[in-house]
Amino acid sequence: MSFIEAENIWKSYGKGEAKTVVLKGINLKIEEGEFVAIIGPSGCGKSTLLNILGLLDTPDKGNLYINNKKTTRMSENERARFRRKISGFIFQQFYLINSLTALENVELPMMLEGYSKNYRKRRAKQLLESVDLGDRLYYYPYQLSGGQQQRVAIARALANNPKIIFADEPTGNLDSKRSQQIMDILKNLHDEGITIVMVTHELEYTKYATKIVKMKDGMIVDILG
Ligand code: ADP
Ligand code: ADP
């Protein structure tokens, strides 16, 4: 079995007249160590699919297996625990906590897992150094540029040693120089063996992908690679 297997995933939002069917029978397999880029026009269901693959959302119908576990049969709690254990997330909007320093933002996921203060601080520092923010540990998000904030978010995503990183338009709010820095980091993480699943509308960055999934109108219309 593949690392991730999505079988006939359906998802809609709303009810009655307002009902929109967003995913229409998605089948997708992702192997460990792949770098998957999900592309397609705005509104075609990319983020919805990413959220379902990342266990942030649940399908109405279909099965999702991750690491040989049938996630669609888990309770909400089990799913949340499983998600925290194996995945990290990066979003276009960064979603850092503004009242916490860069260091504290990175410590947070480790706190939820119950690691000691000492360990948390040491690891958060190392992670921030690895994304070139060793001199910004005590800065708050609003004191950092967009590129710097996204690098804090990457350090946070790595805190609990994820097997897989889900990235939703990670460069969507950044200029091309900062975008390239983020893509270089994602490429390095992939080279280190982390599986990456990224939604992007920047076709330039699909060159880092080992598999390109093209979506249209809630369906996968092509898989390259
Ligand atoms: P993409 O990432 O390809 O732009 P999305 O997955 O974000 O597409 O959205 C697909 C469709 O689902 C859009 O029409 C969007 O408006 C709708 N949608 C997404 N999330 C919700 C939601 N929480 N409630 C209602 N409609 C939603
Ligand atoms: P980005 O991540 O957006 O590319 P950089 O890290 O390249 O930002 O920062 C650009 C320059 O601005 C660097 O020399 C950096 O040290 C400086 N800089 C960024 N943020 C601040 C800040 N809050 N205070 C002082 N200098 C800053």
Short mmCIF file of C-alpha atoms and ligand atoms in Angstrom, two decimals:
data_model
loop_
_atom_site.label_atom_id
_atom_site.label_comp_id
_atom_site.label_asym_id
_atom_site.label_seq_id
_atom_site.Cartn_x
_atom_site.Cartn_y
_atom_site.Cartn_z
CA MET A 1 0.00 0.00 0.00
CA SER A 2 1.16 3.55 -0.75
CA PHE A 3 2.03 6.02 2.01
CA ILE A 4 -1.17 7.93 1.22
CA GLU A 5 -4.10 6.43 -0.66
CA ALA A 6 -7.23 8.40 -1.39
CA GLU A 7 -10.09 6.32 -2.78
CA ASN A 8 -13.13 7.90 -4.40
CA ILE A 9 -13.15 11.02 -2.22
CA TRP A 10 -16.25 13.22 -2.45
CA LYS A 11 -16.84 16.51 -0.68
CA SER A 12 -19.50 19.17 -0.89
CA TYR A 13 -20.30 22.34 1.01
CA GLY A 14 -23.72 23.76 1.75
CA LYS A 15 -27.14 22.22 1.42
CA GLY A 16 -30.08 22.16 -1.00
CA GLU A 17 -29.93 24.92 -3.60
CA ALA A 18 -26.69 26.25 -2.18
CA LYS A 19 -24.92 22.90 -2.33
CA THR A 20 -21.58 22.90 -4.16
CA VAL A 21 -19.90 19.62 -4.95
CA VAL A 22 -16.22 20.47 -4.60
CA LEU A 23 -14.52 17.06 -4.94
CA LYS A 24 -16.00 14.47 -7.28
CA GLY A 25 -14.44 11.08 -6.77
CA ILE A 26 -10.75 11.77 -6.21
CA ASN A 27 -8.34 8.81 -6.46
CA LEU A 28 -4.71 9.50 -5.63
CA LYS A 29 -1.68 7.57 -4.37
CA ILE A 30 1.36 9.24 -2.87
CA GLU A 31 4.53 7.33 -2.02
CA GLU A 32 6.86 8.21 0.82
CA GLY A 33 9.54 10.66 -0.30
CA GLU A 34 7.55 12.16 -3.14
CA PHE A 35 7.18 15.87 -3.83
CA VAL A 36 3.66 16.32 -5.13
CA ALA A 37 2.43 19.55 -6.69
CA ILE A 38 -1.34 20.00 -6.99
CA ILE A 39 -2.27 22.55 -9.65
CA GLY A 40 -5.41 23.78 -11.39
CA PRO A 41 -7.64 26.84 -11.74
CA SER A 42 -8.82 28.79 -8.72
CA GLY A 43 -11.83 27.16 -7.06
CA CYS A 44 -11.25 23.70 -8.55
CA GLY A 45 -10.87 22.09 -5.10
CA LYS A 46 -7.09 22.05 -4.49
CA SER A 47 -7.19 23.38 -0.92
CA THR A 48 -10.13 21.18 -0.05
CA LEU A 49 -8.22 18.13 -1.26
CA LEU A 50 -5.07 19.18 0.61
CA ASN A 51 -7.06 19.70 3.81
CA ILE A 52 -8.59 16.25 3.48
CA LEU A 53 -5.25 14.57 2.75
CA GLY A 54 -3.81 16.42 5.77
CA LEU A 55 -6.73 15.37 8.02
CA LEU A 56 -7.79 18.95 8.63
CA ASP A 57 -11.10 18.13 6.97
CA THR A 58 -13.07 14.94 6.34
CA PRO A 59 -14.61 13.66 3.11
CA ASP A 60 -18.35 13.02 2.79
CA LYS A 61 -17.61 9.76 1.04
CA GLY A 62 -14.57 7.67 0.19
CA ASN A 63 -11.58 6.31 2.07
CA LEU A 64 -8.24 7.78 3.03
CA TYR A 65 -5.36 5.59 4.15
CA ILE A 66 -2.19 7.09 5.56
CA ASN A 67 0.73 4.91 6.58
CA ASN A 68 -1.54 1.84 6.37
CA LYS A 69 -4.13 3.35 8.68
CA LYS A 70 -7.70 3.89 7.61
CA THR A 71 -8.06 7.48 8.75
CA THR A 72 -11.68 7.73 7.62
CA ARG A 73 -12.63 5.38 10.42
CA MET A 74 -10.84 7.27 13.21
CA SER A 75 -12.59 9.39 15.82
CA GLU A 76 -11.97 13.14 15.74
CA ASN A 77 -9.47 12.79 18.60
CA GLU A 78 -7.57 9.94 17.04
CA ARG A 79 -7.37 11.85 13.79
CA ALA A 80 -6.02 14.97 15.50
CA ARG A 81 -3.39 12.97 17.37
CA PHE A 82 -2.37 11.10 14.22
CA ARG A 83 -2.18 14.37 12.27
CA ARG A 84 0.06 16.03 14.87
CA LYS A 85 2.34 13.01 14.92
CA ILE A 86 3.01 12.71 11.22
CA SER A 87 2.41 16.01 9.48
CA GLY A 88 3.33 19.68 9.42
CA PHE A 89 1.44 22.47 7.65
CA ILE A 90 2.38 25.67 5.88
CA PHE A 91 -0.20 28.13 4.57
CA GLN A 92 -0.20 31.17 2.33
CA GLN A 93 -1.23 33.32 5.32
CA PHE A 94 1.50 31.93 7.66
CA TYR A 95 -0.93 31.77 10.64
CA LEU A 96 1.68 32.56 13.28
CA ILE A 97 0.49 33.64 16.71
CA ASN A 98 1.12 37.37 16.98
CA SER A 99 1.44 37.46 20.76
CA LEU A 100 4.27 34.91 20.72
CA THR A 101 7.89 35.37 19.61
CA ALA A 102 9.32 33.37 16.72
CA LEU A 103 10.90 31.02 19.25
CA GLU A 104 7.64 30.51 21.14
CA ASN A 105 5.70 29.93 17.92
CA VAL A 106 8.07 27.09 17.06
CA GLU A 107 7.94 25.72 20.61
CA LEU A 108 4.15 25.53 20.60
CA PRO A 109 3.65 22.19 18.77
CA MET A 110 6.27 20.62 21.06
CA MET A 111 4.45 21.98 24.09
CA LEU A 112 1.26 20.24 22.94
CA GLU A 113 3.27 17.01 22.83
CA GLY A 114 4.55 17.54 26.35
CA TYR A 115 8.29 18.03 25.70
CA SER A 116 10.36 19.72 28.41
CA LYS A 117 11.02 23.45 28.26
CA ASN A 118 14.73 22.81 27.80
CA TYR A 119 14.30 20.46 24.89
CA ARG A 120 11.71 22.72 23.25
CA LYS A 121 13.88 25.78 23.42
CA ARG A 122 16.96 24.00 22.15
CA ARG A 123 15.14 22.43 19.22
CA ALA A 124 13.19 25.59 18.33
CA LYS A 125 16.47 27.50 18.25
CA GLN A 126 18.11 24.91 16.01
CA LEU A 127 15.14 24.91 13.64
CA LEU A 128 15.09 28.70 13.39
CA GLU A 129 18.84 28.68 12.74
CA SER A 130 18.28 26.10 9.98
CA VAL A 131 15.95 28.54 8.19
CA ASP A 132 18.42 31.37 8.70
CA LEU A 133 16.55 33.12 11.50
CA GLY A 134 19.03 32.58 14.31
CA ASP A 135 19.14 36.36 14.79
CA ARG A 136 15.35 36.72 15.00
CA LEU A 137 14.45 34.35 17.87
CA TYR A 138 12.81 36.98 20.04
CA TYR A 139 11.07 38.93 17.25
CA TYR A 140 7.29 38.93 17.08
CA PRO A 141 5.62 38.04 13.74
CA TYR A 142 4.65 41.68 13.03
CA GLN A 143 8.34 42.63 13.31
CA LEU A 144 9.28 40.16 10.58
CA SER A 145 8.98 40.35 6.81
CA GLY A 146 6.63 37.96 4.99
CA GLY A 147 9.53 35.76 3.93
CA GLN A 148 10.80 35.61 7.49
CA GLN A 149 7.32 34.79 8.82
CA GLN A 150 6.95 31.94 6.37
CA ARG A 151 10.35 30.59 7.47
CA VAL A 152 9.18 30.68 11.11
CA ALA A 153 6.09 28.76 9.96
CA ILE A 154 8.31 26.17 8.28
CA ALA A 155 10.38 25.79 11.46
CA ARG A 156 7.14 25.33 13.39
CA ALA A 157 5.90 22.74 10.89
CA LEU A 158 9.12 20.77 11.45
CA ALA A 159 9.00 20.88 15.24
CA ASN A 160 7.65 17.37 15.80
CA ASN A 161 9.69 15.68 13.05
CA PRO A 162 6.89 15.21 10.51
CA LYS A 163 7.06 12.58 7.78
CA ILE A 164 5.07 14.84 5.51
CA ILE A 165 4.65 18.56 4.94
CA PHE A 166 1.41 19.92 3.50
CA ALA A 167 1.90 23.34 1.92
CA ASP A 168 -1.03 25.42 0.63
CA GLU A 169 0.24 28.15 -1.72
CA PRO A 170 3.31 28.67 0.50
CA THR A 171 4.66 31.40 -1.78
CA GLY A 172 1.31 33.03 -2.55
CA ASN A 173 2.03 36.14 -0.46
CA LEU A 174 5.71 36.57 -1.29
CA ASP A 175 7.72 38.27 -4.02
CA SER A 176 9.85 36.11 -6.30
CA LYS A 177 13.08 36.36 -4.29
CA ARG A 178 11.39 35.31 -1.03
CA SER A 179 9.38 32.67 -2.88
CA GLN A 180 12.58 31.16 -4.19
CA GLN A 181 14.03 31.02 -0.64
CA ILE A 182 10.94 29.13 0.53
CA MET A 183 11.10 26.73 -2.42
CA ASP A 184 14.81 26.11 -1.76
CA ILE A 185 13.95 25.14 1.83
CA LEU A 186 11.15 22.82 0.68
CA LYS A 187 13.50 21.25 -1.85
CA ASN A 188 16.12 20.65 0.87
CA LEU A 189 13.50 19.06 3.12
CA HIS A 190 12.47 16.80 0.25
CA ASP A 191 16.12 15.88 -0.33
CA GLU A 192 16.30 14.92 3.35
CA GLY A 193 13.44 12.48 2.80
CA ILE A 194 10.38 14.40 3.89
CA THR A 195 7.31 13.90 1.70
CA ILE A 196 5.93 17.19 0.40
CA VAL A 197 2.42 17.84 -0.87
CA MET A 198 2.03 21.39 -2.17
CA VAL A 199 -0.80 23.33 -3.74
CA THR A 200 0.51 26.03 -6.05
CA HIS A 201 -0.60 28.19 -8.93
CA GLU A 202 3.00 29.10 -9.78
CA LEU A 203 3.85 26.69 -12.53
CA GLU A 204 7.53 27.60 -12.22
CA TYR A 205 7.71 25.75 -8.91
CA THR A 206 6.31 22.49 -10.25
CA LYS A 207 9.88 21.81 -11.43
CA TYR A 208 10.69 20.60 -7.91
CA ALA A 209 7.85 18.07 -7.96
CA THR A 210 8.25 14.36 -8.61
CA LYS A 211 4.53 14.20 -9.41
CA ILE A 212 2.19 16.88 -10.76
CA VAL A 213 -1.51 16.43 -10.09
CA LYS A 214 -3.72 18.54 -12.37
CA MET A 215 -7.23 19.27 -11.14
CA LYS A 216 -10.24 20.79 -12.82
CA ASP A 217 -13.75 21.21 -11.50
CA GLY A 218 -13.33 18.86 -8.53
CA MET A 219 -11.62 16.10 -10.47
CA ILE A 220 -8.07 15.00 -11.20
CA VAL A 221 -7.68 15.37 -14.95
CA ASP A 222 -4.00 14.42 -15.28
CA ILE A 223 -1.11 13.06 -13.24
CA LEU A 224 2.39 13.71 -14.59
CA GLY A 225 5.54 11.98 -13.35
P1 ADP B 1 -8.88 25.96 -4.79
O1 ADP B 1 -7.94 25.66 -3.67
O2 ADP B 1 -8.64 25.12 -6.00
O3 ADP B 1 -8.93 27.42 -5.14
P2 ADP B 1 -10.94 25.36 -2.86
O4 ADP B 1 -10.75 23.96 -2.46
O5 ADP B 1 -10.43 26.42 -1.96
O6 ADP B 1 -10.36 25.55 -4.33
O7 ADP B 1 -12.48 25.66 -3.09
C1 ADP B 1 -13.26 24.88 -3.99
C2 ADP B 1 -14.70 25.37 -3.94
O8 ADP B 1 -15.25 25.09 -2.67
C3 ADP B 1 -14.85 26.85 -4.14
O9 ADP B 1 -16.01 27.05 -4.90
C4 ADP B 1 -15.04 27.39 -2.74
O10 ADP B 1 -15.80 28.55 -2.76
C5 ADP B 1 -15.77 26.25 -2.05
N1 ADP B 1 -15.47 26.16 -0.61
C6 ADP B 1 -14.26 25.90 -0.09
N2 ADP B 1 -14.34 25.86 1.26
C7 ADP B 1 -15.62 26.11 1.58
C8 ADP B 1 -16.36 26.20 2.80
N3 ADP B 1 -15.74 26.02 3.98
N4 ADP B 1 -17.66 26.46 2.72
C9 ADP B 1 -18.27 26.63 1.54
N5 ADP B 1 -17.67 26.55 0.36
C10 ADP B 1 -16.35 26.29 0.37
P1 ADP B 2 13.05 38.23 3.56
O1 ADP B 2 12.93 37.01 4.38
O2 ADP B 2 11.74 38.91 3.34
O3 ADP B 2 13.83 38.03 2.31
P2 ADP B 2 15.40 39.14 4.65
O4 ADP B 2 15.71 38.22 5.74
O5 ADP B 2 16.08 38.96 3.34
O6 ADP B 2 13.85 39.23 4.44
O7 ADP B 2 15.65 40.59 5.15
C1 ADP B 2 16.10 41.59 4.28
C2 ADP B 2 17.07 42.47 5.02
O8 ADP B 2 16.35 43.26 5.95
C3 ADP B 2 18.08 41.68 5.80
O9 ADP B 2 19.32 42.35 5.77
C4 ADP B 2 17.51 41.70 7.20
O10 ADP B 2 18.48 41.54 8.18
C5 ADP B 2 16.83 43.03 7.25
N1 ADP B 2 15.70 43.03 8.15
C6 ADP B 2 14.57 42.30 7.99
N2 ADP B 2 13.71 42.52 8.98
C7 ADP B 2 14.31 43.43 9.81
C8 ADP B 2 13.92 44.07 11.02
N3 ADP B 2 12.74 43.84 11.60
N4 ADP B 2 14.77 44.91 11.59
C9 ADP B 2 15.95 45.16 11.02
N5 ADP B 2 16.38 44.59 9.87
C10 ADP B 2 15.56 43.75 9.27
#
